[in-house]
Each structure stands twice: as structure tokens, then as C-alpha cells.
Amino acid sequence: MTVHLFGIRHHGPGSARAVAAALAELEPDIVLIEGPPEADKIVELAASEEMEPPVALLAYAVDDSTRAAFWPFAVFSPEWQAIRYGLAAGVPVRFCDLPAAQQFASSGGGGRRSLSIDPLATLAAAGGYDDPERWWDDVIESRRGGAEPFTVIADAMRELRHGEEATGREAQREAYMRTVLRKAQREGFERIAVICGAWHVPALELPLPPATHDQRILKGLPKRKIACTWVPWTHGRLAAASGYGAGITSPGWYHHLFTAPDQITARWLSKVAHVLRAEDLPVSSAHVIEAVRLADTLAALRERPLAGLSEVTEATRAVLCGGNDVLLDLVTREAVVGELLGSVPGETPQAPVAADLAAHARRLRLRRDAAERVIELDLRKPNDLEKSRLLHRLRILGVHWGVPAVDERRAQGTFREMWRLAWDPGLEVELVAAGAHGTTVLGAATTVMLKAADSSTLADVTAALERSLLADLADALPPLLRGIDTRAAADADVGHLMAALPALARASRYGDVRGTDTAGLAAVAGRMVSRVCAGLARTVHGLDPEAASAVQELIDGVQDATVLLAEGVRAEWLNTLQGLSDRSSVPPLIRGRLTRLMLDTSRLPDHEVELRLGRSLSPGTPTADAAGYVEGFLAGGGLLLVHDERLLALVDTWLGGIPDDAFVEVLPLLRRTFGTFAAPERRSIGARARVLADPGSLVVADDNDLDAELAATALPVVARLLGVS
């Protein structure tokens, strides 16, 4: 009976290649692998043709999904090669690490304790390297032949661990590994192969300590009920930059090292050229040839048998990227790290909500891609409408597979949505957590929104109603609607009602395209507007400047919201604003804003607006009050001053008459007002003001210069746009 220990580093092409070769030569009777024993029941799924790494084992506590951990595998992971060998050879494959049931039950959770020393750093320093990653890559991962490395690795780890006893979690893990090894020996397996982290090799060497020694270490460890499954993983999640404790810096490069049959450097730099060409960058075959020559030359100068990542990276920067580090970052992101997403078989056990999502995604043809992509949905199409509802339901559950995006090129309208989709394997845990609310995406999202109906604030319940309408959660709508009506009737704070109205008004529009029954929403919104109108005068009376600014934002929100409501509700709101727009008890900032709204809605004639503005900017008005009035009046844009010369003249005259000492005081207000204008608006206002100061600078076009024949060709188009015959 023999035990063969293969000490590896997780995720390394050289280690993976050496393990595959050693197992093929040894032909063991059983393979033991560092990993959670709960996965023994599902390890056979790895033999499926549908299983494509990178993948990960996910273990989580059934009663608390926040206690979860992943064990990732790439095609270049030594453990993955051991799994595939054992399944192909028909020999048992078992995991031998401390069970997740015991790891999650203790305060340490599923994490790994840090070692007392860094083995790689110590060995690298002994070998004259200042970079442990570079040392390991040179010695192990870039090897493509030669003697097996496991004997040397075992000797090195034995020396490093000399006189050092494992403690805490590490002692428990190694005790359990020895327990599994003894069990395999008792079962009569002649050739036992153990694939584990190199640091553990000395602790598993024969002769093993007495079984009672390990029983004492493991005695009394608490347990939790654990579920285990396979989930897709990504190269990005294997990277150390993702926060993964056993992460590597270059999963894309390691994948290339393991899968490329020959001409490693040439194939890699050709791939880099493809990445750059995809960005419309001029990279020719000559560039690739020169980059290969440079990488090989650097390797020769450094006495390396093969160009490593540092050599190909320097060649990429110098030749393919022209010294541009921004382009090099692109190569690192797309090639050196990469975003390859694995897949698991359809029969893989899943949490109920995850299984429901998978079924919906297949039916709706929503692919889980690690790379971000943007999709546009037309809500008039049934399939797109269902996609929208599914993505909104997932957002309610905290599963942010999709995030709403804005297309700045054009307005989308109420029947279009854009989403940014990017699947992160970490969302699998969120799907497990969603199982606490239900067994389907729809049921779980409905439960979450029903809980929101008990929220204490009107704004929260209104926001929940809006999200429920977007997600088409029919069972959640009646309780939420009753909650809004009840809270709106009992809430005497007009500010709360105003803050809640925009979401409620937006929700009332969704029935147009989404087919949702929103009959009760308009009635509730109308009653809320009436309450706001009744209490608005008290709310705006005698406010200080800071409070006035906050109320102005609320007024703007309700102003936009009433556009979406019934005409009678809109009229009631505007009548209220008109009555307050010239009251002296209303702060200047709000009076200016209300006057502007009355002008925009044609409720005040131009001469009345001009009269009010002139009165507010008269010499008898305190400068700070006048500045506040101007700020409120001009909020939202300066086009009014561009097109109305009389108003521009009033503002210009007032500005010119401000005393020097007062001007310094109001300058911050003025900068805040005019700073919100777009640059073209500011230029146009300056040009118009210059004309006011120097009428002679105005250039008047000569009517004789007008090309009547050319102008006539544009008239039919203008007439069609205006809808006139």
C-alpha cells in the first residue's frame, strides 16, 4: 500500500500538467483532493460534456445562505485535472478538506487562515528572486517537460515547516485530511493519490500520527446542514484583484500556457493583436512578428527557456501598444485576465430560485455572459416585456444581473428600456439567499414587496409600489396601494406627500404599455395632490434660504409629476402655484420659481412676468432677495434670457446696478445660478448682453442677401414638421 502526495499550488498550468502526467503514470486506485467532502455526491457531474471550466463548487448553510464559500476550478487547476482523470479512469474521487458543515458552524466561517510564513516568498528569496509570483512561474508553471516537481516541492515544504506545528483551523483541516487518508487505507486501496496544497504535504506524510491525536483535534466541532452544488465561474473571479484569497494575477495567460499546443509566444501575441484589432487599432502581422522577436530576445537575455508573461507584456507595450499604458490595460483586462465564463450541466442541483431563473432565462433566451453587454427592450413586444419584468424582479431580490442604462443618443419613450447585463458568479449566493422569501423569482420578489408595504414612511411604500409595477407583482399591488392611501391620509407633512408623488405619478403611466391595471393609482395621486395644495401655503411660509431650496426641488418634482396625471389634478396644482407666486410671505427663491412656472404654462402674460421681475430687481429690494428671485426664476436653463431681450435687459440692468460690496456677497449665488447653464447658453447670453451694451455691434442681415429660391426648398419640410398644409 502506497500513498503518493502531490503538493500543488491552486490554479497553475505547470502544476496541472505535472499532476495529469503523474496520475497517468501512477494509475492510482483512488484520488483524494483538497476540497469540501460534501461535494463527493456531485463530483461525477464533472464528467459531463456540458461541464466546461471555469466552474466552482458552492457550499452554503441551508439555514443561513450568508455562510457560503466557493471552491473554483479552471482547466489549468491541478485539482480539476485530478478530478477529470479519476472520473475517466473509473476510480473513486473524494474530497478530503475539513467539511464545510464544520467550517461554517464556527466563527471562522468558510475562510482560510493565513499561514505563519509565506512559503513562496521564502523560497523565492532563497532563489534570488524578489517576486514570488515570478519565481513560481519560472520554476513550476512555465515548465513544459522535465522531471516531476513534487519531490522537490515536498522537500522544500518539509524544510520550511521544520519545527512548526499547525494550529487553529489549519490543524483541524490537516487532522481531517489524515482521517480521510486513514479511511482510504482501511478500505484496502493500494495506490492512493492525494492532491493538496504544497504546504500540507509534510503533515500528510507517512507514518501518520495516531488516530486519537486527530480525534482530539476534531472532537466537539459544531456542524450545520450544508447544501453543495456546481456553479459557473469566470477567469475574472480567479484573479487576485477580485479579492479571491487563492487568486492569481493572470488567469488568461495561464489558460493559454495550458491549452496552447506549441509556439506559445507567437500564439499569445496573435491573440493580443486580435484584442487590439477589435478596438479598430492598426496592428499588422509585421507588428506581431516584431513583438515575438522582442519577447524571445528578452527571454534569452534573461536566460529563460521560454518567454514568460513579463517578456510578452513588455513586447506588447513596446511594439503592439506603442508605449501606451492605456492600451496595455485593455490587453491585461481582455487577455491576461479575461472573462471566460464556464458552464454546468442542466441536471446540476440548484436552489429553487436559481432553478426558476435558469428556466426563465432559457425560455426568454437571456444568455449569462460575464462580459458586459447592452440590450434594448421594446415593451410592446411580449418577449421583451417578460425580460423587463424578470430583470426588475431580480433587482428587487438584490440580484443585479441587469442594471437600467440610459441611451443618451435619443429619448427612449415609455415603451423602451435599455439594460446593461453582466453575470457575476457571486450572484449565485444572492439567488440562494432569495430562497428565504420564496421558491420562484416571482414569489420571492412579491414577498419582499409585501414586507415593504409595512414600511413606516410614505416615500418608501410609494417607491415599493413603483418597483412592483415595473416587475408586474400583481399580488403586491393592492396592499401597497392601501398602504399609500392610508399613510397619505394620516401624514400631515406636506413635504412627505410631495416627495412620494413623483414615483406614484410615474407608476400611473405603466398601465399604458405594460398592461398593468393602475386604475386606483390616479385616484390616490389626485387625493395626494389635493392635500399638497391645501397645505402648500403653510409649508412655504417664512422659510430660510436652505429650506426654501429643498422645497423648490419638491415643487419641481410635483410639477413634473402632475403632467402625468389627469387634467383636473394638473389644473388644481397650477391654480395653487399661481395664487402663491406673488405673495410676499413666500421666500424670493420660491416666488421666482413659481413665476417662471406660470410663464412656462402660459398662466401669466409676458408683461406681468416682466413687471414682477422688474419689481423684484428694483433698487429697494435687498440684494440677497433679488439674487434668490433670479436663481429661482432662471433655474433649469438660460434659454429664456437668450430669446427674451426684455427680461435679459432687466437682469443686465440689475446686475450693473449692484454696489461693489453687495456684489461680492451675492456672487456665490449668481455663480450657482449661471453655472447650471450649458456652455452654449452662456455664450449666447454673453453675446446678447454685449448687444445691449453696444447696439452698434449687432450685425443685421441684408434682406437682399436672402436666396428666396433656396429658402423655398425648405418650406415643405418645415410645414410638415409644424403640421400645416
XYZ file of C-alpha atoms in Angstrom:
725
model
C 0.000 0.000 0.000
C 1.490 3.339 -1.079
C 0.447 6.959 -0.616
C 1.585 9.490 -3.216
C 1.395 13.153 -2.186
C 1.233 15.744 -4.946
C 1.839 19.175 -3.449
C 0.486 21.871 -5.743
C -0.411 25.494 -5.835
C -4.044 26.104 -6.708
C -4.551 27.188 -10.327
C -1.265 26.691 -12.165
C -0.718 25.234 -15.670
C 2.648 23.682 -14.818
C 1.237 22.043 -11.694
C -1.836 20.866 -13.601
C 0.280 19.390 -16.405
C 2.568 17.646 -13.898
C -0.394 16.206 -11.941
C -2.034 14.869 -15.097
C 1.219 13.189 -16.178
C 1.936 11.766 -12.710
C -1.548 10.295 -12.342
C -1.401 8.731 -15.793
C 1.871 7.072 -14.839
C 0.812 6.033 -11.328
C -2.698 4.764 -12.197
C -3.955 5.160 -8.599
C -6.868 3.220 -7.134
C -8.369 6.339 -5.507
C -7.824 10.095 -5.809
C -8.177 12.366 -2.756
C -8.416 16.106 -3.427
C -8.346 19.097 -1.119
C -11.946 20.330 -1.081
C -15.260 20.035 0.807
C -16.360 16.386 1.350
C -19.993 17.478 0.832
C -19.142 17.635 -2.884
C -18.477 13.878 -3.098
C -22.127 13.341 -4.080
C -21.933 15.659 -7.093
C -18.339 15.174 -8.264
C -19.492 12.842 -11.059
C -21.178 15.803 -12.778
C -17.669 16.965 -13.729
C -17.556 14.124 -16.278
C -20.427 15.661 -18.273
C -19.654 17.160 -21.676
C -21.738 20.175 -20.625
C -19.344 20.924 -17.756
C -16.866 23.492 -19.048
C -14.460 25.207 -16.646
C -14.015 27.650 -15.084
C -16.570 26.327 -12.608
C -16.784 26.306 -8.820
C -18.203 24.237 -6.029
C -20.639 26.325 -3.985
C -21.381 25.214 -0.432
C -23.775 27.134 1.769
C -25.556 26.707 5.090
C -29.171 25.738 4.489
C -30.410 27.867 7.392
C -28.236 30.906 6.602
C -27.190 31.429 2.998
C -24.812 34.226 4.016
C -22.490 31.467 5.255
C -21.235 30.300 1.887
C -17.944 29.604 0.145
C -16.690 28.775 -3.335
C -14.008 26.320 -4.442
C -13.144 27.426 -8.013
C -11.516 25.282 -10.711
C -10.111 26.290 -14.096
C -8.984 23.913 -16.812
C -5.420 24.616 -15.628
C -6.216 23.829 -11.975
C -4.373 20.705 -10.763
C -7.448 19.645 -8.794
C -9.593 19.812 -11.928
C -7.165 17.643 -13.862
C -7.190 15.154 -10.973
C -10.998 15.103 -10.959
C -11.184 14.509 -14.694
C -8.522 11.789 -14.544
C -10.285 9.902 -11.734
C -13.697 10.046 -13.421
C -12.270 8.991 -16.795
C -10.298 6.138 -15.219
C -13.293 4.944 -13.224
C -11.618 5.256 -9.831
C -13.190 6.907 -6.757
C -12.685 10.660 -6.409
C -13.165 12.097 -2.911
C -12.586 15.472 -1.279
C -10.595 15.484 1.935
C -10.620 19.014 3.389
C -12.445 19.909 6.607
C -16.195 19.676 5.854
C -17.991 22.927 5.150
C -20.548 21.813 7.752
C -17.894 22.354 10.408
C -16.193 25.343 8.803
C -19.469 27.315 8.643
C -20.545 26.347 12.147
C -17.543 28.011 13.771
C -16.861 31.721 13.999
C -14.204 31.454 11.317
C -16.805 30.835 8.595
C -15.617 29.439 5.297
C -12.426 31.452 5.034
C -8.860 30.163 5.167
C -6.453 31.135 7.933
C -3.311 32.849 6.811
C -0.035 30.948 7.206
C 2.609 31.980 9.709
C 5.038 32.493 6.817
C 4.694 32.975 3.082
C 6.216 29.803 1.577
C 6.539 31.223 -1.919
C 8.173 34.442 -0.756
C 10.657 32.496 1.380
C 11.616 30.115 -1.440
C 11.776 32.946 -3.982
C 14.128 34.926 -1.744
C 16.333 31.847 -1.372
C 16.440 31.549 -5.142
C 17.444 35.186 -5.616
C 14.020 36.463 -6.709
C 12.297 39.499 -5.273
C 8.957 38.496 -6.818
C 7.409 35.219 -5.524
C 4.994 35.042 -8.455
C 7.846 35.321 -10.947
C 9.835 32.609 -9.124
C 6.942 30.150 -9.060
C 6.140 30.882 -12.699
C 9.746 30.219 -13.740
C 10.225 27.089 -11.659
C 6.814 25.418 -11.970
C 4.159 26.981 -14.153
C 6.157 27.702 -17.306
C 7.647 24.187 -17.342
C 6.541 22.048 -20.260
C 8.649 18.956 -19.551
C 11.450 17.553 -17.433
C 11.369 15.746 -14.111
C 8.280 15.798 -11.911
C 8.429 18.695 -9.406
C 6.591 17.114 -6.469
C 9.613 15.573 -4.739
C 11.465 18.901 -4.724
C 8.326 20.752 -3.580
C 7.859 18.284 -0.703
C 11.487 18.692 0.357
C 11.163 22.477 0.326
C 7.929 22.486 2.349
C 9.357 19.986 4.817
C 12.276 22.323 5.403
C 10.018 25.363 5.768
C 7.744 23.592 8.268
C 10.565 22.113 10.303
C 9.716 22.543 13.976
C 6.429 24.354 13.236
C 3.138 22.820 14.363
C -0.136 23.743 12.716
C -2.649 25.475 14.976
C -6.269 26.532 14.876
C -8.139 25.981 11.647
C -5.032 24.680 9.825
C -4.601 21.959 12.458
C -8.263 20.966 12.084
C -8.001 20.797 8.315
C -4.887 18.643 8.335
C -6.340 16.377 11.018
C -9.387 15.744 8.835
C -7.202 15.140 5.761
C -5.340 12.438 7.692
C -8.675 10.969 8.806
C -9.826 10.596 5.197
C -6.440 9.137 4.246
C -6.664 6.513 7.018
C -10.172 5.587 5.864
C -8.896 5.004 2.304
C -6.127 2.802 3.725
C -8.621 0.775 5.752
C -10.748 0.242 2.656
C -7.824 -1.534 1.046
C -6.828 0.877 -1.731
C -3.279 0.012 -2.795
C -2.234 3.186 -4.622
C -3.622 6.358 -3.064
C -3.051 9.730 -4.751
C -3.505 12.896 -2.674
C -3.643 16.297 -4.398
C -3.355 19.076 -1.838
C -1.754 22.441 -1.260
C 2.023 22.083 -1.103
C 2.080 23.449 2.461
C 0.099 20.438 3.735
C 2.370 17.750 2.269
C 4.630 17.317 5.343
C 1.539 16.906 7.561
C 0.240 14.003 5.433
C 3.455 12.036 5.042
C 3.688 8.536 6.455
C 3.855 7.475 9.158
C 0.736 9.337 10.247
C 0.279 10.273 13.900
C -2.119 8.110 15.938
C -5.787 8.451 15.008
C -6.546 9.516 18.581
C -4.346 12.583 18.044
C -6.583 13.814 15.219
C -9.757 12.775 17.021
C -8.841 15.082 19.897
C -8.342 17.984 17.465
C -11.689 17.379 15.745
C -13.682 16.485 18.853
C -16.638 18.704 19.610
C -16.590 20.725 16.361
C -20.119 22.060 15.721
C -21.922 21.280 12.475
C -24.509 22.903 10.244
C -26.678 21.465 7.500
C -24.940 22.186 4.202
C -26.045 22.175 0.565
C -23.498 21.894 -2.233
C -23.667 22.431 -5.976
C -21.653 23.380 -9.059
C -21.907 26.912 -10.472
C -20.294 28.644 -13.478
C -17.211 30.716 -12.693
C -15.111 33.263 -14.578
C -11.439 33.988 -15.113
C -12.014 37.431 -13.637
C -13.159 35.801 -10.401
C -9.989 33.680 -10.342
C -7.846 36.812 -10.418
C -6.285 38.022 -7.183
C -7.641 41.506 -7.950
C -11.189 40.161 -7.373
C -10.357 39.523 -3.708
C -10.136 35.736 -4.093
C -7.668 34.514 -1.452
C -6.016 31.900 -3.713
C -6.239 34.189 -6.728
C -3.653 34.513 -9.478
C -2.605 37.568 -11.429
C -3.044 36.210 -14.956
C -5.726 33.519 -15.438
C -5.974 34.249 -19.172
C -2.222 33.768 -19.606
C -2.231 30.558 -17.544
C -5.120 29.220 -19.632
C -3.057 29.912 -22.742
C 0.008 28.196 -21.288
C -2.020 25.083 -20.535
C -4.037 24.848 -23.751
C -1.616 26.072 -26.452
C -0.023 23.015 -28.146
C 3.099 24.857 -29.342
C 4.521 28.267 -30.321
C 3.385 29.760 -27.016
C 4.708 33.261 -27.637
C 3.524 33.585 -31.234
C 0.035 32.312 -30.445
C -0.267 34.630 -27.451
C 0.812 37.778 -29.263
C -1.526 36.907 -32.133
C -4.338 36.802 -29.580
C -3.245 40.184 -28.226
C -3.282 41.589 -31.763
C -6.839 40.291 -32.180
C -7.887 42.140 -28.983
C -6.408 45.394 -30.252
C -7.871 44.991 -33.752
C -11.304 44.519 -32.188
C -10.892 48.098 -30.955
C -10.107 49.280 -34.517
C -6.431 49.781 -33.725
C -3.894 49.347 -36.548
C -1.959 46.180 -35.629
C -0.409 44.294 -38.552
C 1.253 40.912 -38.927
C 4.585 42.738 -39.009
C 3.850 44.104 -35.536
C 3.198 40.591 -34.249
C 6.398 39.217 -35.804
C 8.474 42.019 -34.306
C 6.821 41.567 -30.897
C 7.603 37.818 -30.952
C 11.248 38.565 -31.767
C 11.489 41.086 -28.937
C 9.896 38.713 -26.383
C 12.202 35.841 -27.372
C 15.242 38.136 -27.235
C 14.318 39.355 -23.759
C 13.910 35.743 -22.601
C 17.351 34.852 -23.987
C 18.985 37.862 -22.318
C 17.412 36.851 -19.015
C 18.471 33.239 -19.525
C 14.897 31.964 -19.507
C 13.996 28.865 -21.567
C 10.693 30.420 -22.648
C 9.319 33.933 -22.814
C 7.145 34.466 -19.760
C 4.359 36.894 -19.037
C 6.750 39.729 -18.235
C 8.546 39.346 -21.577
C 5.400 39.178 -23.694
C 3.939 42.084 -21.725
C 6.987 44.263 -22.389
C 6.895 43.298 -26.065
C 3.183 44.128 -26.169
C 3.717 47.538 -24.602
C 6.668 48.461 -26.829
C 5.524 47.111 -30.210
C 1.776 46.474 -30.271
C 0.717 49.324 -27.955
C 3.363 51.865 -28.936
C 4.219 52.516 -25.288
C 0.601 53.394 -24.461
C -0.248 52.069 -20.981
C -3.968 52.632 -21.556
C -3.897 50.105 -24.403
C -1.809 47.784 -22.241
C -4.509 47.945 -19.555
C -7.003 46.888 -22.217
C -4.839 43.878 -23.106
C -4.489 42.982 -19.427
C -8.228 43.153 -18.910
C -9.260 41.305 -22.074
C -6.428 38.765 -22.474
C -4.150 38.457 -19.440
C -7.140 38.189 -17.083
C -10.015 37.586 -19.491
C -13.683 36.960 -18.750
C -14.194 33.367 -19.848
C -17.434 32.053 -18.284
C -17.836 28.346 -17.625
C -21.000 26.233 -17.733
C -22.521 23.396 -15.713
C -24.836 20.540 -16.775
C -28.570 21.051 -16.730
C -29.024 18.297 -14.135
C -26.841 20.122 -11.582
C -28.794 20.585 -8.313
C -29.780 24.208 -7.795
C -31.508 26.313 -5.209
C -35.219 26.674 -6.122
C -34.986 30.352 -7.085
C -31.831 29.712 -9.135
C -33.549 26.851 -10.967
C -36.568 29.060 -11.697
C -34.315 31.816 -13.033
C -32.449 29.341 -15.246
C -35.750 28.125 -16.722
C -36.938 31.677 -17.414
C -33.575 32.666 -18.919
C -33.654 29.693 -21.297
C -37.227 30.436 -22.369
C -36.536 34.144 -22.885
C -33.115 33.490 -24.479
C -31.228 35.618 -21.971
C -27.601 34.484 -22.023
C -25.438 34.662 -18.917
C -22.346 36.454 -20.180
C -19.509 37.591 -17.959
C -18.673 40.405 -20.371
C -20.936 43.427 -20.089
C -23.399 43.909 -22.936
C -26.277 46.314 -23.532
C -29.715 45.167 -24.671
C -32.661 47.296 -25.754
C -36.176 46.122 -24.938
C -39.362 47.155 -26.728
C -42.096 46.758 -24.119
C -44.733 46.423 -26.841
C -43.276 43.005 -27.653
C -44.394 40.219 -25.265
C -40.954 38.582 -25.061
C -39.181 41.866 -24.315
C -41.833 42.783 -21.754
C -41.231 39.487 -19.925
C -37.477 40.101 -19.956
C -38.039 43.520 -18.401
C -40.264 42.090 -15.677
C -37.749 39.342 -14.885
C -34.838 41.799 -14.590
C -36.874 44.131 -12.362
C -37.864 41.206 -10.125
C -34.235 40.197 -9.795
C -33.271 43.739 -8.789
C -35.889 43.606 -6.022
C -34.154 40.440 -4.776
C -30.725 42.106 -4.887
C -29.632 40.044 -7.900
C -28.244 42.776 -10.136
C -27.704 40.766 -13.292
C -29.068 43.749 -15.214
C -28.810 47.455 -14.436
C -31.003 50.028 -16.244
C -28.997 52.056 -18.736
C -29.664 55.376 -20.415
C -29.168 55.902 -24.122
C -28.001 59.495 -24.357
C -28.279 59.494 -28.146
C -32.065 59.642 -28.163
C -35.097 59.609 -25.922
C -36.384 56.113 -25.267
C -40.016 56.883 -24.557
C -42.180 54.922 -22.137
C -42.148 51.771 -24.261
C -38.384 51.267 -24.436
C -35.811 50.191 -21.883
C -32.085 49.647 -22.042
C -30.203 47.309 -19.709
C -26.541 46.594 -19.038
C -26.182 42.862 -18.443
C -23.146 41.178 -16.876
C -23.329 37.887 -14.974
C -21.201 37.641 -11.843
C -20.875 34.165 -10.275
C -21.268 35.796 -6.876
C -24.937 36.332 -7.763
C -25.448 32.619 -7.152
C -25.259 33.338 -3.423
C -27.875 36.090 -3.777
C -30.159 33.589 -5.517
C -29.692 31.189 -2.625
C -30.492 33.994 -0.169
C -33.635 34.837 -2.147
C -34.893 31.368 -1.295
C -35.777 32.700 2.155
C -38.623 34.647 0.515
C -39.983 32.014 -1.868
C -39.233 29.225 -4.314
C -39.623 31.253 -7.527
C -38.365 34.626 -8.665
C -41.931 35.947 -8.819
C -42.915 34.589 -5.411
C -39.761 35.789 -3.676
C -39.989 39.289 -5.170
C -43.669 39.521 -4.177
C -42.827 38.587 -0.581
C -40.131 41.264 -0.416
C -42.547 43.919 -1.663
C -45.305 42.793 0.731
C -42.855 43.364 3.573
C -42.177 46.829 2.141
C -45.912 47.571 2.459
C -45.365 47.659 6.230
C -42.729 50.386 5.902
C -43.304 53.404 8.107
C -42.628 56.106 5.506
C -44.890 57.098 2.662
C -41.964 57.591 0.251
C -40.708 54.031 0.874
C -44.120 52.482 0.234
C -44.558 54.576 -2.905
C -41.141 53.538 -4.210
C -42.051 49.902 -3.492
C -45.270 50.322 -5.459
C -43.351 51.719 -8.433
C -40.915 48.804 -8.370
C -43.786 46.326 -8.061
C -45.468 47.785 -11.127
C -42.251 47.538 -13.122
C -41.886 43.913 -12.018
C -45.608 43.111 -12.533
C -46.123 41.840 -8.975
C -49.923 41.774 -9.076
C -50.343 40.250 -5.605
C -48.274 43.016 -4.008
C -50.134 45.938 -5.597
C -53.353 46.019 -3.502
C -51.574 46.040 -0.087
C -49.103 48.661 -1.299
C -51.879 50.828 -2.707
C -53.833 50.604 0.562
C -50.654 51.436 2.436
C -50.097 54.552 0.353
C -53.682 55.745 0.738
C -53.642 55.157 4.492
C -50.309 56.890 5.048
C -51.156 59.786 2.749
C -54.381 60.414 4.678
C -52.617 60.286 8.033
C -49.438 62.155 7.062
C -49.746 65.867 7.793
C -46.266 66.629 6.452
C -46.738 68.147 3.011
C -43.070 67.536 2.254
C -43.573 63.764 2.647
C -46.537 63.856 0.276
C -44.599 65.873 -2.294
C -41.610 63.508 -2.097
C -43.861 60.498 -2.700
C -45.869 61.942 -5.594
C -43.334 61.630 -8.481
C -42.946 57.867 -8.050
C -46.712 57.424 -7.793
C -47.316 59.518 -10.908
C -44.707 57.563 -12.873
C -46.357 54.357 -11.740
C -49.686 55.508 -13.124
C -48.166 55.590 -16.616
C -47.030 51.966 -16.692
C -50.506 50.714 -17.419
C -50.275 52.219 -20.917
C -47.593 49.849 -22.223
C -47.144 47.124 -19.609
C -50.787 46.120 -19.463
C -50.889 46.599 -15.680
C -54.168 47.654 -14.082
C -53.410 51.012 -12.469
C -56.971 52.235 -12.085
C -56.600 53.077 -8.386
C -53.309 54.914 -8.720
C -54.676 58.069 -10.336
C -57.335 58.433 -7.646
C -54.765 58.104 -4.850
C -52.411 60.528 -6.598
C -55.261 63.023 -7.073
C -56.109 62.950 -3.373
C -52.446 63.432 -2.511
C -52.204 66.471 -4.812
C -55.282 67.967 -3.138
C -53.684 67.573 0.281
C -50.478 69.151 -1.013
C -52.374 72.090 -2.461
C -54.233 72.621 0.813
C -51.048 72.718 2.878
C -48.513 74.236 0.486
C -49.080 77.836 1.635
C -48.200 76.914 5.239
C -45.214 74.901 4.055
C -43.565 77.725 2.072
C -44.282 80.477 4.604
C -41.196 82.146 6.090
C -38.593 79.563 5.061
C -34.880 80.241 5.398
C -32.803 80.014 2.161
C -31.652 76.433 2.753
C -35.154 75.135 3.494
C -36.532 77.126 0.544
C -34.078 75.406 -1.787
C -35.245 71.978 -0.580
C -38.928 72.883 -1.038
C -38.193 74.267 -4.511
C -36.861 70.839 -5.549
C -40.026 69.212 -4.196
C -42.178 71.686 -6.131
C -40.294 70.883 -9.341
C -40.848 67.177 -8.714
C -44.606 67.610 -8.244
C -44.739 69.922 -11.272
C -43.280 67.161 -13.449
C -45.497 64.534 -11.797
C -48.768 66.355 -12.472
C -48.024 66.272 -16.197
C -48.634 62.504 -15.959
C -51.926 62.860 -14.064
C -55.450 63.889 -15.017
C -56.071 67.362 -16.413
C -58.196 68.359 -13.418
C -55.438 67.429 -10.980
C -52.947 69.401 -13.038
C -55.233 72.447 -13.072
C -55.721 72.313 -9.287
C -51.974 72.260 -8.767
C -51.268 75.128 -11.153
C -54.039 77.263 -9.628
C -52.395 76.794 -6.226
C -48.987 77.810 -7.572
C -50.459 80.845 -9.306
C -52.023 82.037 -6.062
C -48.706 81.754 -4.217
C -46.451 83.110 -6.947
C -46.759 86.774 -5.878
C -47.226 86.511 -2.096
C -44.709 88.499 -0.091
C -44.607 85.817 2.637
C -43.202 83.291 0.149
C -39.360 83.255 0.013
C -37.898 85.041 -3.050
C -36.342 81.842 -4.369
C -39.701 80.063 -4.475
C -41.578 83.162 -5.769
C -39.117 83.380 -8.632
C -39.553 79.693 -9.403
C -43.365 79.861 -9.290
C -43.387 82.889 -11.570
C -41.236 81.032 -14.067
C -43.575 78.012 -13.949
C -46.538 80.286 -14.569
C -44.754 81.753 -17.578
C -43.885 78.300 -18.933
C -47.510 77.133 -18.604
C -48.896 80.366 -20.173
C -50.753 81.324 -16.986
C -49.102 84.739 -16.831
C -48.760 87.161 -19.740
C -45.274 88.336 -20.682
C -45.860 91.893 -19.449
C -46.923 90.631 -15.993
C -43.791 88.493 -15.717
C -41.700 91.468 -16.797
C -43.416 93.639 -14.169
C -42.766 91.110 -11.376
C -39.161 90.628 -12.345
C -38.606 94.364 -12.528
C -40.196 94.874 -9.101
C -38.095 92.115 -7.556
C -34.921 93.584 -9.023
C -35.680 97.194 -8.130
C -33.097 99.177 -6.112
C -35.269 98.988 -2.986
C -35.116 95.187 -2.859
C -32.311 93.701 -0.739
C -29.619 92.337 -2.988
C -29.725 88.819 -1.468
C -33.521 88.619 -2.017
C -33.135 89.787 -5.607
C -30.426 87.184 -6.231
C -32.679 84.471 -4.772
C -35.547 85.552 -7.032
C -33.270 85.399 -10.098
C -31.973 81.989 -9.066
C -35.481 80.576 -8.762
C -36.672 82.215 -11.970
C -33.759 81.002 -14.081
C -33.440 77.520 -12.562
C -33.375 74.832 -15.221
C -31.752 76.726 -18.069
C -30.894 80.081 -19.560
C -32.642 79.903 -22.935
C -35.277 82.324 -21.657
C -32.659 85.084 -21.457
C -31.406 84.213 -24.922
C -34.816 84.620 -26.536
C -36.449 87.355 -24.436
C -34.472 90.579 -24.768
C -36.662 92.476 -22.290
C -36.007 90.024 -19.466
C -32.320 89.978 -20.345
C -32.235 93.766 -20.179
C -33.902 93.730 -16.738
C -31.381 91.238 -15.357
C -28.488 93.077 -17.014
C -29.571 96.428 -15.575
C -29.962 94.917 -12.100
C -26.536 93.308 -12.264
C -24.936 96.544 -13.380
C -26.513 98.473 -10.518
C -25.418 96.215 -7.660
C -22.969 98.094 -5.378
C -19.474 96.637 -5.236
C -19.689 95.467 -1.621
C -23.085 93.820 -2.149
C -21.908 92.209 -5.405
C -19.206 90.285 -3.512
C -21.885 88.908 -1.161
C -24.266 87.704 -3.890
C -21.552 86.466 -6.257
C -21.737 82.830 -4.984
C -25.495 82.821 -5.630
C -25.015 84.229 -9.108
C -22.281 81.718 -9.924
C -24.560 78.913 -8.721
C -27.361 80.185 -10.938
C -25.449 80.836 -14.140
C -23.114 77.872 -13.578
C -26.023 75.488 -14.210
C -26.479 76.813 -17.751
C -24.981 74.878 -20.626
C -21.865 76.403 -22.191
C -23.649 77.349 -25.456
C -26.364 79.096 -23.416
C -23.782 81.114 -21.509
C -22.058 82.135 -24.741
C -25.355 83.202 -26.290
C -26.346 85.194 -23.197
C -22.970 86.954 -23.268
C -23.352 87.789 -26.944
C -26.873 89.165 -26.374
C -25.726 91.196 -23.373
C -22.921 92.670 -25.472
C -25.523 93.859 -27.975
C -27.463 95.526 -25.142
C -24.350 97.436 -24.086
C -23.304 98.316 -27.662
C -26.230 98.261 -30.107
C -23.815 99.055 -32.905
C -22.229 95.637 -32.544
C -25.405 93.951 -33.791
C -24.954 92.762 -37.351
C -28.239 92.911 -39.252
C -28.539 90.683 -42.283
C -29.428 92.381 -45.527
C -32.741 91.114 -46.861
C -31.257 91.318 -50.322
C -28.793 88.568 -49.352
C -31.635 86.065 -48.855
C -31.753 83.348 -51.503
C -35.524 83.035 -51.947
C -35.258 80.019 -54.239
C -33.081 78.107 -51.784
C -35.307 79.060 -48.855
C -38.383 77.812 -50.715
C -36.969 74.292 -50.846
C -37.039 74.113 -47.027
C -40.622 75.326 -46.641
C -42.369 71.961 -47.362
C -40.262 70.243 -44.678
C -40.970 72.984 -42.125
C -44.684 72.868 -42.959
C -44.760 69.106 -42.456
C -42.985 69.390 -39.108
C -45.495 72.030 -37.980
C -48.450 70.021 -39.285
C -49.733 72.734 -41.616
C -50.756 72.346 -45.214
